[in-house]
mmCIF file of C-alpha atoms and ligand atoms in Angstrom:
data_model
loop_
_atom_site.group_PDB
_atom_site.id
_atom_site.type_symbol
_atom_site.label_atom_id
_atom_site.label_comp_id
_atom_site.label_asym_id
_atom_site.label_seq_id
_atom_site.Cartn_x
_atom_site.Cartn_y
_atom_site.Cartn_z
ATOM 1 C CA MET A 1 -25.400 11.514 7.518
ATOM 2 C CA ALA A 2 -26.261 8.034 7.700
ATOM 3 C CA GLY A 3 -22.858 7.211 10.339
ATOM 4 C CA SER A 4 -24.873 8.896 12.922
ATOM 5 C CA ASP A 5 -28.844 7.874 11.869
ATOM 6 C CA LEU A 6 -30.771 6.902 14.594
ATOM 7 C CA VAL A 7 -32.141 3.722 13.734
ATOM 8 C CA MET A 8 -34.702 1.786 16.541
ATOM 9 C CA HIS A 9 -36.035 -1.359 16.592
ATOM 10 C CA ASP A 10 -39.625 -2.605 18.869
ATOM 11 C CA ASN A 11 -37.090 -5.072 21.263
ATOM 12 C CA GLU A 12 -35.132 -1.169 21.815
ATOM 13 C CA PHE A 13 -37.657 0.598 21.611
ATOM 14 C CA GLN A 14 -39.659 -1.461 25.063
ATOM 15 C CA LYS A 15 -36.690 -0.773 26.327
ATOM 16 C CA ILE A 16 -36.464 2.838 26.485
ATOM 17 C CA ASP A 17 -40.552 2.953 27.039
ATOM 18 C CA GLY A 18 -39.547 0.293 30.189
ATOM 19 C CA GLU A 19 -37.120 2.648 31.952
ATOM 20 C CA LEU A 20 -39.159 6.748 31.030
ATOM 21 C CA GLN A 21 -42.215 4.274 32.296
ATOM 22 C CA ARG A 22 -39.821 3.543 35.863
ATOM 23 C CA LEU A 23 -38.099 6.904 35.584
ATOM 24 C CA HIS A 24 -41.298 8.602 35.963
ATOM 25 C CA GLN A 25 -42.497 6.620 38.618
ATOM 26 C CA GLN A 26 -40.436 6.660 41.214
ATOM 27 C CA ALA A 27 -39.492 10.366 40.533
ATOM 28 C CA ASN A 28 -42.795 11.656 40.850
ATOM 29 C CA ALA A 29 -42.687 13.590 38.600
ATOM 30 C CA ASN A 30 -45.121 14.884 35.923
ATOM 31 C CA VAL A 31 -43.811 13.803 32.672
ATOM 32 C CA VAL A 32 -39.877 12.821 31.472
ATOM 33 C CA PHE A 33 -38.785 12.854 28.053
ATOM 34 C CA LEU A 34 -36.219 11.159 25.782
ATOM 35 C CA VAL A 35 -35.250 13.426 22.946
ATOM 36 C CA ASP A 36 -32.147 13.178 20.450
ATOM 37 C CA LYS A 37 -29.217 15.454 21.113
ATOM 38 C CA ASN A 38 -30.491 16.551 17.543
ATOM 39 C CA GLY A 39 -33.919 18.143 18.765
ATOM 40 C CA GLN A 40 -35.973 14.524 17.764
ATOM 41 C CA LEU A 41 -38.443 13.425 20.580
ATOM 42 C CA ILE A 42 -37.585 8.890 20.843
ATOM 43 C CA ALA A 43 -40.323 8.589 23.796
ATOM 44 C CA SER A 44 -41.889 9.630 26.641
ATOM 45 C CA ALA A 45 -43.997 8.840 30.015
ATOM 46 C CA GLY A 46 -46.560 10.707 31.716
ATOM 47 C CA ASP A 47 -49.345 13.218 30.871
ATOM 48 C CA THR A 48 -48.004 13.988 27.478
ATOM 49 C CA HIS A 49 -52.071 15.679 26.236
ATOM 50 C CA ASN A 50 -51.258 18.748 26.786
ATOM 51 C CA ILE A 51 -47.612 19.570 26.434
ATOM 52 C CA ASP A 52 -46.113 20.092 21.953
ATOM 53 C CA THR A 53 -43.419 17.423 22.460
ATOM 54 C CA THR A 54 -42.054 17.835 19.297
ATOM 55 C CA SER A 55 -41.802 21.179 19.835
ATOM 56 C CA LEU A 56 -40.156 21.153 23.478
ATOM 57 C CA ALA A 57 -37.927 18.564 21.532
ATOM 58 C CA SER A 58 -36.156 20.766 18.911
ATOM 59 C CA LEU A 59 -36.722 23.728 21.882
ATOM 60 C CA THR A 60 -34.716 21.436 24.789
ATOM 61 C CA ALA A 61 -32.130 20.345 21.956
ATOM 62 C CA GLY A 62 -31.331 23.868 21.290
ATOM 63 C CA ASN A 63 -31.106 25.144 24.724
ATOM 64 C CA ILE A 64 -28.962 21.954 25.158
ATOM 65 C CA ALA A 65 -26.958 23.205 22.216
ATOM 66 C CA ALA A 66 -26.593 26.945 22.907
ATOM 67 C CA THR A 67 -24.926 25.232 26.377
ATOM 68 C CA GLY A 68 -22.379 23.405 25.245
ATOM 69 C CA GLY A 69 -20.874 26.039 22.633
ATOM 70 C CA ILE A 70 -21.015 28.200 25.988
ATOM 71 C CA ALA A 71 -19.130 25.505 27.838
ATOM 72 C CA ARG A 72 -17.156 24.869 25.186
ATOM 73 C CA LEU A 73 -15.844 28.729 25.025
ATOM 74 C CA LEU A 74 -15.629 28.644 29.005
ATOM 75 C CA GLY A 75 -12.763 25.365 28.327
ATOM 76 C CA GLU A 76 -15.640 23.462 29.753
ATOM 77 C CA LYS A 77 -16.185 19.822 27.537
ATOM 78 C CA GLU A 78 -20.229 20.597 28.871
ATOM 79 C CA PHE A 79 -22.894 20.984 31.104
ATOM 80 C CA THR A 80 -24.677 17.534 31.315
ATOM 81 C CA ILE A 81 -27.372 19.629 33.804
ATOM 82 C CA LEU A 82 -30.188 21.840 33.602
ATOM 83 C CA PHE A 83 -32.044 22.795 35.385
ATOM 84 C CA HIS A 84 -35.376 25.315 35.231
ATOM 85 C CA GLU A 85 -37.418 26.316 38.335
ATOM 86 C CA GLY A 86 -40.740 27.469 37.591
ATOM 87 C CA GLU A 87 -43.426 29.155 39.644
ATOM 88 C CA LYS A 88 -45.747 25.257 39.257
ATOM 89 C CA ASP A 89 -43.842 22.650 37.582
ATOM 90 C CA ASN A 90 -39.658 22.340 37.915
ATOM 91 C CA ILE A 91 -37.525 21.058 34.295
ATOM 92 C CA HIS A 92 -34.863 19.426 34.700
ATOM 93 C CA ILE A 93 -32.280 18.153 31.274
ATOM 94 C CA SER A 94 -29.828 16.632 31.154
ATOM 95 C CA LEU A 95 -26.910 15.067 28.301
ATOM 96 C CA ILE A 96 -26.646 10.879 28.770
ATOM 97 C CA GLY A 97 -24.271 9.385 26.507
ATOM 98 C CA GLN A 98 -23.140 12.519 24.481
ATOM 99 C CA ARG A 99 -25.843 11.308 22.034
ATOM 100 C CA VAL A 100 -29.633 11.879 24.351
ATOM 101 C CA ILE A 101 -31.207 14.085 26.376
ATOM 102 C CA LEU A 102 -33.354 12.884 29.241
ATOM 103 C CA VAL A 103 -36.169 15.472 30.272
ATOM 104 C CA VAL A 104 -38.077 15.354 33.534
ATOM 105 C CA ILE A 105 -41.178 17.848 34.189
ATOM 106 C CA PHE A 106 -42.162 17.928 38.120
ATOM 107 C CA GLY A 107 -43.539 20.118 40.219
ATOM 108 C CA GLN A 108 -45.210 19.719 44.539
ATOM 109 C CA ARG A 109 -45.373 16.583 44.358
ATOM 110 C CA SER A 110 -41.548 15.620 43.833
ATOM 111 C CA SER A 111 -38.475 17.729 44.184
ATOM 112 C CA LEU A 112 -34.491 17.954 43.361
ATOM 113 C CA GLY A 113 -33.192 15.163 45.156
ATOM 114 C CA LEU A 114 -35.604 13.580 44.082
ATOM 115 C CA VAL A 115 -35.374 13.452 40.587
ATOM 116 C CA ARG A 116 -31.653 13.537 40.774
ATOM 117 C CA LEU A 117 -31.482 10.063 42.462
ATOM 118 C CA ARG A 118 -33.708 9.070 39.609
ATOM 119 C CA VAL A 119 -32.239 9.956 37.018
ATOM 120 C CA LYS A 120 -28.980 8.597 37.824
ATOM 121 C CA LYS A 121 -30.176 5.189 38.289
ATOM 122 C CA ALA A 122 -32.200 6.092 34.693
ATOM 123 C CA ALA A 123 -29.902 7.400 32.812
ATOM 124 C CA GLU A 124 -27.312 4.442 33.476
ATOM 125 C CA ALA A 125 -29.505 2.006 31.804
ATOM 126 C CA LEU A 126 -30.260 4.138 29.279
ATOM 127 C CA ALA A 127 -26.689 4.926 28.420
ATOM 128 C CA ARG A 128 -26.556 1.276 27.966
ATOM 129 C CA ILE A 129 -29.062 0.217 25.502
ATOM 130 C CA PHE A 130 -28.361 3.339 23.454
ATOM 131 C CA ASP A 131 -24.658 1.758 23.918
ATOM 132 C CA GLU A 132 -25.892 -1.417 22.873
ATOM 133 C CA ILE A 133 -28.386 0.523 19.866
ATOM 134 C CA ALA A 134 -25.121 1.322 18.634
ATOM 135 C CA SER A 135 -22.673 -1.163 18.799
ATOM 136 C CA LYS A 136 -25.311 -3.184 16.230
ATOM 137 C CA ALA A 137 -26.112 -0.415 14.266
ATOM 138 C CA GLU A 138 -22.184 -0.235 13.654
ATOM 139 C CA LYS A 139 -22.001 -4.132 13.371
ATOM 140 C CA GLU A 140 -24.626 -3.298 10.333
ATOM 141 C CA LYS A 141 -22.712 -1.112 8.702
ATOM 142 C CA VAL A 142 -19.861 -3.516 8.944
ATOM 143 C CA GLU A 143 -22.100 -6.146 7.510
ATOM 144 C CA GLY A 144 -23.460 -4.164 5.037
ATOM 145 C CA GLY A 145 -26.466 -5.671 5.807
ATOM 146 C CA LYS A 146 -30.254 -3.948 5.940
ATOM 147 C CA SER A 147 -33.321 -4.578 7.798
ATOM 148 C CA ALA A 148 -35.700 -7.286 6.230
ATOM 149 C CA ASP A 149 -39.184 -4.629 6.098
ATOM 150 C CA SER A 150 -36.667 -1.530 5.223
ATOM 151 C CA PRO A 151 -39.749 1.103 4.095
ATOM 152 C CA PHE A 152 -36.792 2.077 1.677
ATOM 153 C CA ALA A 153 -36.401 -0.392 0.179
ATOM 154 C CA GLU A 154 -38.455 -0.735 -2.749
ATOM 155 C CA ILE A 155 -39.024 3.205 -2.664
ATOM 156 C CA SER A 156 -40.127 3.778 -5.861
ATOM 157 C CA ASP A 157 -39.755 8.434 -6.955
ATOM 158 C CA GLU A 158 -43.747 8.050 -6.905
ATOM 159 C CA ASP A 159 -43.624 7.480 -3.679
ATOM 160 C CA ILE A 160 -41.797 10.006 -3.154
ATOM 161 C CA ASP A 161 -44.269 12.709 -5.037
ATOM 162 C CA ASN A 162 -47.234 11.240 -3.349
ATOM 163 C CA LEU A 163 -45.675 12.681 -0.305
ATOM 164 C CA PHE A 164 -46.298 16.418 -2.029
ATOM 165 C CA LYS A 165 -49.674 16.031 -3.000
ATOM 166 C CA MET D 1 -29.011 12.173 11.337
ATOM 167 C CA SER D 2 -32.255 10.523 10.572
ATOM 168 C CA PHE D 3 -34.054 8.183 12.839
ATOM 169 C CA ILE D 4 -35.380 5.390 11.514
ATOM 170 C CA ASN D 5 -38.107 4.034 14.378
ATOM 171 C CA TYR D 6 -39.752 0.691 13.505
ATOM 172 C CA SER D 7 -41.523 0.179 16.709
ATOM 173 C CA SER D 8 -43.562 3.430 16.166
ATOM 174 C CA ARG D 9 -43.724 3.577 12.530
ATOM 175 C CA GLU D 10 -41.880 6.507 11.614
ATOM 176 C CA ILE D 11 -38.843 8.171 10.201
ATOM 177 C CA ASN D 12 -37.953 11.779 10.974
ATOM 178 C CA CYS D 13 -35.154 13.757 8.926
ATOM 179 C CA LYS D 14 -33.744 17.360 9.648
ATOM 180 C CA ILE D 15 -33.552 19.702 7.070
ATOM 181 C CA VAL D 16 -32.019 22.800 7.133
ATOM 182 C CA TYR D 17 -32.397 26.254 5.170
ATOM 183 C CA TYR D 18 -28.824 28.151 5.154
ATOM 184 C CA GLY D 19 -28.663 31.773 3.527
ATOM 185 C CA PRO D 20 -27.360 35.038 4.083
ATOM 186 C CA GLY D 21 -28.926 37.577 6.052
ATOM 187 C CA LEU D 22 -33.319 38.608 4.761
ATOM 188 C CA CYS D 23 -33.002 35.948 2.053
ATOM 189 C CA GLY D 24 -36.061 35.060 2.400
ATOM 190 C CA LYS D 25 -35.110 31.652 4.601
ATOM 191 C CA THR D 26 -38.057 32.453 7.377
ATOM 192 C CA THR D 27 -40.167 33.683 5.069
ATOM 193 C CA ASN D 28 -39.859 30.538 3.070
ATOM 194 C CA LEU D 29 -41.127 27.899 6.278
ATOM 195 C CA GLN D 30 -43.623 30.403 6.987
ATOM 196 C CA PHE D 31 -45.491 30.310 3.400
ATOM 197 C CA ILE D 32 -45.179 26.346 3.716
ATOM 198 C CA TYR D 33 -46.797 26.931 7.238
ATOM 199 C CA LYS D 34 -49.769 28.750 5.651
ATOM 200 C CA LYS D 35 -50.319 26.288 3.307
ATOM 201 C CA THR D 36 -49.992 22.931 5.285
ATOM 202 C CA ASN D 37 -53.397 20.545 6.887
ATOM 203 C CA PRO D 38 -53.275 21.127 10.347
ATOM 204 C CA GLU D 39 -53.391 17.865 10.548
ATOM 205 C CA GLN D 40 -49.574 17.870 8.746
ATOM 206 C CA LYS D 41 -47.996 20.304 10.911
ATOM 207 C CA GLY D 42 -46.814 21.234 14.090
ATOM 208 C CA LYS D 43 -46.176 24.725 15.682
ATOM 209 C CA LEU D 44 -43.406 26.993 14.234
ATOM 210 C CA ILE D 45 -41.139 27.798 16.504
ATOM 211 C CA SER D 46 -39.570 31.330 16.070
ATOM 212 C CA LEU D 47 -37.101 32.488 18.326
ATOM 213 C CA ALA D 48 -36.759 35.600 17.256
ATOM 214 C CA THR D 49 -35.426 39.885 17.657
ATOM 215 C CA GLU D 50 -38.391 42.639 18.568
ATOM 216 C CA SER D 51 -37.271 43.541 13.978
ATOM 217 C CA GLU D 52 -38.061 39.669 14.147
ATOM 218 C CA ARG D 53 -34.904 38.462 12.347
ATOM 219 C CA THR D 54 -34.043 35.035 13.665
ATOM 220 C CA LEU D 55 -32.056 34.865 16.656
ATOM 221 C CA PHE D 56 -31.540 31.406 17.268
ATOM 222 C CA PHE D 57 -33.676 29.132 14.588
ATOM 223 C CA ASP D 58 -36.884 28.643 13.434
ATOM 224 C CA PHE D 59 -38.861 24.843 13.454
ATOM 225 C CA LEU D 60 -40.941 23.818 12.099
ATOM 226 C CA PRO D 61 -42.144 19.712 12.168
ATOM 227 C CA LEU D 62 -43.639 17.978 8.496
ATOM 228 C CA ALA D 63 -45.767 15.258 8.488
ATOM 229 C CA LEU D 64 -46.319 14.991 4.817
ATOM 230 C CA GLY D 65 -47.740 11.185 4.895
ATOM 231 C CA ASP D 66 -46.859 7.836 4.694
ATOM 232 C CA ILE D 67 -44.373 5.617 2.892
ATOM 233 C CA ARG D 68 -43.987 1.645 2.563
ATOM 234 C CA GLY D 69 -46.661 2.202 6.202
ATOM 235 C CA PHE D 70 -43.866 4.549 7.704
ATOM 236 C CA LYS D 71 -44.209 8.414 9.121
ATOM 237 C CA VAL D 72 -41.990 10.743 6.842
ATOM 238 C CA ARG D 73 -41.794 13.328 9.269
ATOM 239 C CA PHE D 74 -38.953 16.604 8.372
ATOM 240 C CA HIS D 75 -38.188 18.934 10.376
ATOM 241 C CA LEU D 76 -37.597 22.031 8.921
ATOM 242 C CA TYR D 77 -35.132 24.700 10.154
ATOM 243 C CA THR D 78 -34.637 28.195 9.947
ATOM 244 C CA VAL D 79 -30.892 29.365 10.583
ATOM 245 C CA PRO D 80 -29.894 33.373 11.551
ATOM 246 C CA GLY D 81 -28.612 34.855 8.069
ATOM 247 C CA GLN D 82 -26.292 38.178 10.132
ATOM 248 C CA VAL D 83 -23.597 37.247 9.871
ATOM 249 C CA PHE D 84 -22.335 37.392 13.788
ATOM 250 C CA TYR D 85 -24.500 34.899 14.646
ATOM 251 C CA ALA D 86 -21.903 32.494 13.360
ATOM 252 C CA ALA D 87 -21.608 30.283 16.330
ATOM 253 C CA SER D 88 -25.167 28.958 15.927
ATOM 254 C CA ARG D 89 -25.219 28.720 12.450
ATOM 255 C CA LYS D 90 -22.457 25.985 13.648
ATOM 256 C CA LEU D 91 -25.648 24.242 16.374
ATOM 257 C CA ILE D 92 -28.137 24.098 13.973
ATOM 258 C CA LEU D 93 -25.931 22.240 11.775
ATOM 259 C CA LYS D 94 -25.862 19.658 13.945
ATOM 260 C CA GLY D 95 -27.106 16.490 12.314
ATOM 261 C CA VAL D 96 -28.784 17.712 9.225
ATOM 262 C CA ASP D 97 -30.089 15.294 6.208
ATOM 263 C CA GLY D 98 -29.658 17.878 4.182
ATOM 264 C CA VAL D 99 -29.145 21.895 2.949
ATOM 265 C CA ILE D 100 -31.238 24.370 0.720
ATOM 266 C CA PHE D 101 -28.862 27.524 0.294
ATOM 267 C CA VAL D 102 -31.728 30.499 -0.316
ATOM 268 C CA ALA D 103 -29.603 33.556 -2.393
ATOM 269 C CA ASP D 104 -30.527 36.644 -2.469
ATOM 270 C CA SER D 105 -30.983 37.521 -6.130
ATOM 271 C CA GLN D 106 -30.542 41.108 -5.530
ATOM 272 C CA ILE D 107 -27.273 42.600 -7.549
ATOM 273 C CA GLU D 108 -26.084 43.925 -4.097
ATOM 274 C CA ARG D 109 -26.756 41.412 -1.768
ATOM 275 C CA MET D 110 -24.427 38.914 -4.460
ATOM 276 C CA GLU D 111 -21.345 39.136 -1.520
ATOM 277 C CA ALA D 112 -23.432 38.116 1.122
ATOM 278 C CA ASN D 113 -24.541 34.703 -1.173
ATOM 279 C CA MET D 114 -20.792 33.592 -1.469
ATOM 280 C CA GLU D 115 -19.681 35.518 2.036
ATOM 281 C CA SER D 116 -22.618 32.526 3.266
ATOM 282 C CA LEU D 117 -21.859 30.073 0.950
ATOM 283 C CA ASP D 118 -18.481 29.368 1.949
ATOM 284 C CA ASP D 119 -19.344 29.791 5.483
ATOM 285 C CA LEU D 120 -21.934 26.330 5.024
ATOM 286 C CA ARG D 121 -18.544 25.024 3.349
ATOM 287 C CA ILE D 122 -16.382 25.708 6.601
ATOM 288 C CA ASN D 123 -19.538 25.089 9.498
ATOM 289 C CA LEU D 124 -20.199 21.662 6.944
ATOM 290 C CA ALA D 125 -16.297 20.491 6.311
ATOM 291 C CA GLU D 126 -16.419 20.898 10.575
ATOM 292 C CA GLN D 127 -18.953 17.957 11.533
ATOM 293 C CA GLY D 128 -16.599 16.132 8.445
ATOM 294 C CA TYR D 129 -19.528 16.899 5.716
ATOM 295 C CA ALA D 130 -19.401 18.429 1.816
ATOM 296 C CA VAL D 131 -22.010 19.749 0.250
ATOM 297 C CA GLU D 132 -21.519 18.160 -2.783
ATOM 298 C CA LYS D 133 -22.040 14.535 -0.383
ATOM 299 C CA LEU D 134 -24.615 16.778 0.552
ATOM 300 C CA PRO D 135 -29.252 16.146 -0.700
ATOM 301 C CA TYR D 136 -28.701 19.662 -1.027
ATOM 302 C CA ALA D 137 -31.262 22.239 -3.126
ATOM 303 C CA VAL D 138 -30.130 26.307 -4.322
ATOM 304 C CA GLN D 139 -33.172 28.332 -3.581
ATOM 305 C CA TYR D 140 -32.702 31.990 -5.706
ATOM 306 C CA ASN D 141 -35.429 34.190 -4.356
ATOM 307 C CA LYS D 142 -37.111 37.184 -4.140
ATOM 308 C CA ARG D 143 -37.219 37.060 -8.309
ATOM 309 C CA ASP D 144 -39.598 39.828 -7.719
ATOM 310 C CA LEU D 145 -37.824 42.437 -6.781
ATOM 311 C CA PRO D 146 -36.318 45.225 -9.939
ATOM 312 C CA ARG D 147 -32.516 44.529 -9.370
ATOM 313 C CA VAL D 148 -31.371 41.139 -10.044
ATOM 314 C CA ALA D 149 -28.679 40.007 -10.872
ATOM 315 C CA PRO D 150 -29.734 36.833 -14.443
ATOM 316 C CA VAL D 151 -30.451 33.144 -13.148
ATOM 317 C CA GLU D 152 -27.007 32.526 -14.810
ATOM 318 C CA GLU D 153 -24.170 35.320 -13.270
ATOM 319 C CA MET D 154 -25.405 32.951 -9.974
ATOM 320 C CA ASN D 155 -25.240 30.192 -10.941
ATOM 321 C CA LYS D 156 -21.485 30.788 -11.731
ATOM 322 C CA LEU D 157 -21.107 32.222 -8.407
ATOM 323 C CA LEU D 158 -23.259 30.314 -6.401
ATOM 324 C CA ASN D 159 -22.911 26.859 -8.333
ATOM 325 C CA VAL D 160 -20.252 26.015 -9.541
ATOM 326 C CA ASN D 161 -21.509 21.811 -8.726
ATOM 327 C CA GLY D 162 -24.607 22.220 -10.798
ATOM 328 C CA VAL D 163 -26.746 21.238 -8.676
ATOM 329 C CA GLN D 164 -31.154 21.315 -8.834
ATOM 330 C CA TRP D 165 -31.726 25.285 -8.299
ATOM 331 C CA PHE D 166 -34.484 27.140 -7.706
ATOM 332 C CA GLU D 167 -36.393 30.869 -8.773
ATOM 333 C CA GLY D 168 -38.298 31.824 -5.621
ATOM 334 C CA VAL D 169 -40.910 34.413 -4.566
ATOM 335 C CA ALA D 170 -41.268 33.356 -1.072
ATOM 336 C CA PRO D 171 -43.696 35.354 0.079
ATOM 337 C CA THR D 172 -46.393 33.535 -2.676
ATOM 338 C CA GLY D 173 -44.349 30.793 -2.746
ATOM 339 C CA VAL D 174 -42.758 31.002 -6.415
ATOM 340 C CA GLY D 175 -40.714 27.745 -5.833
ATOM 341 C CA VAL D 176 -41.146 27.513 -2.381
ATOM 342 C CA PHE D 177 -42.582 23.902 -2.808
ATOM 343 C CA GLU D 178 -40.679 23.067 -5.598
ATOM 344 C CA THR D 179 -37.457 23.546 -3.623
ATOM 345 C CA LEU D 180 -38.272 21.227 -0.734
ATOM 346 C CA LYS D 181 -39.305 18.799 -2.172
ATOM 347 C CA GLY D 182 -36.328 19.296 -4.327
ATOM 348 C CA VAL D 183 -33.790 18.293 -1.044
ATOM 349 C CA ALA D 184 -36.496 15.907 0.874
ATOM 350 C CA LYS D 185 -36.533 13.311 -2.087
ATOM 351 C CA GLN D 186 -33.348 13.036 -2.004
ATOM 352 C CA VAL D 187 -32.167 12.825 0.777
ATOM 353 C CA LEU D 188 -35.079 9.829 0.531
ATOM 354 C CA LEU D 189 -33.616 8.985 -1.479
ATOM 355 C CA GLU D 190 -29.747 9.104 -0.056
ATOM 356 C CA LEU D 191 -31.515 7.002 3.119
ATOM 357 C CA LYS D 192 -32.327 3.979 0.736
ATOM 358 C CA LYS D 193 -29.129 4.305 -0.362
ATOM 359 C CA HIS D 194 -28.373 3.043 3.210
ATOM 360 C CA TYR D 195 -31.158 0.927 4.556
HETATM 361 N N1 LIG J 1 -39.914 40.965 -2.392
HETATM 362 C C1 LIG J 1 -39.030 39.979 -1.825
HETATM 363 N N2 LIG J 1 -39.579 40.175 -0.687
HETATM 364 C C2 LIG J 1 -39.110 39.134 -0.119
HETATM 365 C C3 LIG J 1 -38.788 37.523 -0.822
HETATM 366 N N3 LIG J 1 -38.088 36.707 0.684
HETATM 367 C C4 LIG J 1 -39.170 37.930 1.674
HETATM 368 N N4 LIG J 1 -38.514 38.987 1.402
HETATM 369 C C5 LIG J 1 -38.845 39.548 2.519
HETATM 370 O O1 LIG J 1 -37.510 39.967 2.720
HETATM 371 C C6 LIG J 1 -37.248 40.692 4.331
HETATM 372 C C7 LIG J 1 -36.378 39.068 5.353
HETATM 373 O O2 LIG J 1 -37.579 38.348 5.056
HETATM 374 P P1 LIG J 1 -36.567 36.664 6.432
HETATM 375 O O3 LIG J 1 -37.344 35.883 5.847
HETATM 376 O O4 LIG J 1 -37.428 37.042 6.903
HETATM 377 O O5 LIG J 1 -35.401 36.137 6.059
HETATM 378 P P2 LIG J 1 -34.237 35.500 6.414
HETATM 379 O O6 LIG J 1 -33.617 35.110 5.518
HETATM 380 O O7 LIG J 1 -35.805 34.849 7.714
HETATM 381 O O8 LIG J 1 -33.751 37.010 7.491
HETATM 382 P P3 LIG J 1 -32.622 36.189 8.776
HETATM 383 O O9 LIG J 1 -33.909 36.170 9.934
HETATM 384 O O10 LIG J 1 -32.308 37.478 9.743
HETATM 385 O O11 LIG J 1 -32.107 35.314 8.761
HETATM 386 C C8 LIG J 1 -39.383 40.500 4.897
HETATM 387 O O12 LIG J 1 -39.145 40.882 4.766
HETATM 388 C C9 LIG J 1 -39.507 39.281 3.185
HETATM 389 O O13 LIG J 1 -41.161 39.622 3.546
HETATM 390 C C10 LIG J 1 -39.632 37.641 -2.291
HETATM 391 O O14 LIG J 1 -38.787 36.655 -2.795
HETATM 392 N N5 LIG J 1 -39.480 38.687 -2.548
HETATM 393 MG MG1 LIG J 2 -35.178 34.522 9.547
#
């Protein structure tokens, strides 16, 4: 639980966003998403207006989880790349550092080769950022520090009750 | 596993509905979906068989409101209750922040309830979790049916630790929001301990 929570601050988010924007552009992709392995959308780049990003995140994570389950049955470690080809658009899904899922949706303007190449570069950069986040979280845990602007610091029963009004 | 994003000021948490086949997990989500304002919910996604049994999971994202300027989102999932979907249940439990165990109150389903609870314990343990340590509540569903076990009896069998429990009639919504609120509150209070 608390041990595996993902806490992201603004500067980290900006770095991730920058990587996704770059990948979106360089891969000629329609949309690029970063999803937590548990199905929560972390960030996206490109035209997401016509896409239900929350559902997409959850289903992608389910997809990765299911193929991961299959891999274990076969004695494989994990399939790190999934690719689905559609009539118009294609989807390239890759697992980064065992923790996050990078999703690239692309059409005729791009190609699988290009996407593969660009994803590989972006994956390295993203893996580094998530390593930083993880080691920072580890450090904070040791120090027992709580973030100064934590929304939880003064949370009251009333705050919670208000959510269900 | 919660996701706290200070940049977009969002808190995301995952709650899983667990329980034996046909106990009413999907019905809980359908009722919540029906009664929530459009701006507070996403699509209800159901990966189900043709006979409407859950095949992989149901998913409903809920944005209930703000706490101290942070948007609070709960991602609700149900597992497939049928025994042979064991592998899928394990996957869906990954990274869970809170569990709602939905029990079927009908006397003839008591054994199925107990089996499902054992299954939950085993699957949580594999991830290093324990129901005793997790935000957790029990819902005794289908209280409207004629042959149901008394609640005291069910507490003895399914709730030895005396956690929060609720009576439910999911199709009409009895106990549905109460149960969700019970666990959601525990999840937020758990986060408060750490952040
Ligand atoms: N009478 C009555 N029927 C209920 C109640 N809750 C659910 N049902 C019915 O029970 C049936 C099964 O409900 P579901 O919600 O699909 O059950 P589930 O737990 O999701 O089942 P699986 O997907 O197989 O795990 C449906 O026909 C529901 O309408 C209840 O409180 N009372
Ligand atoms: Mg179901």
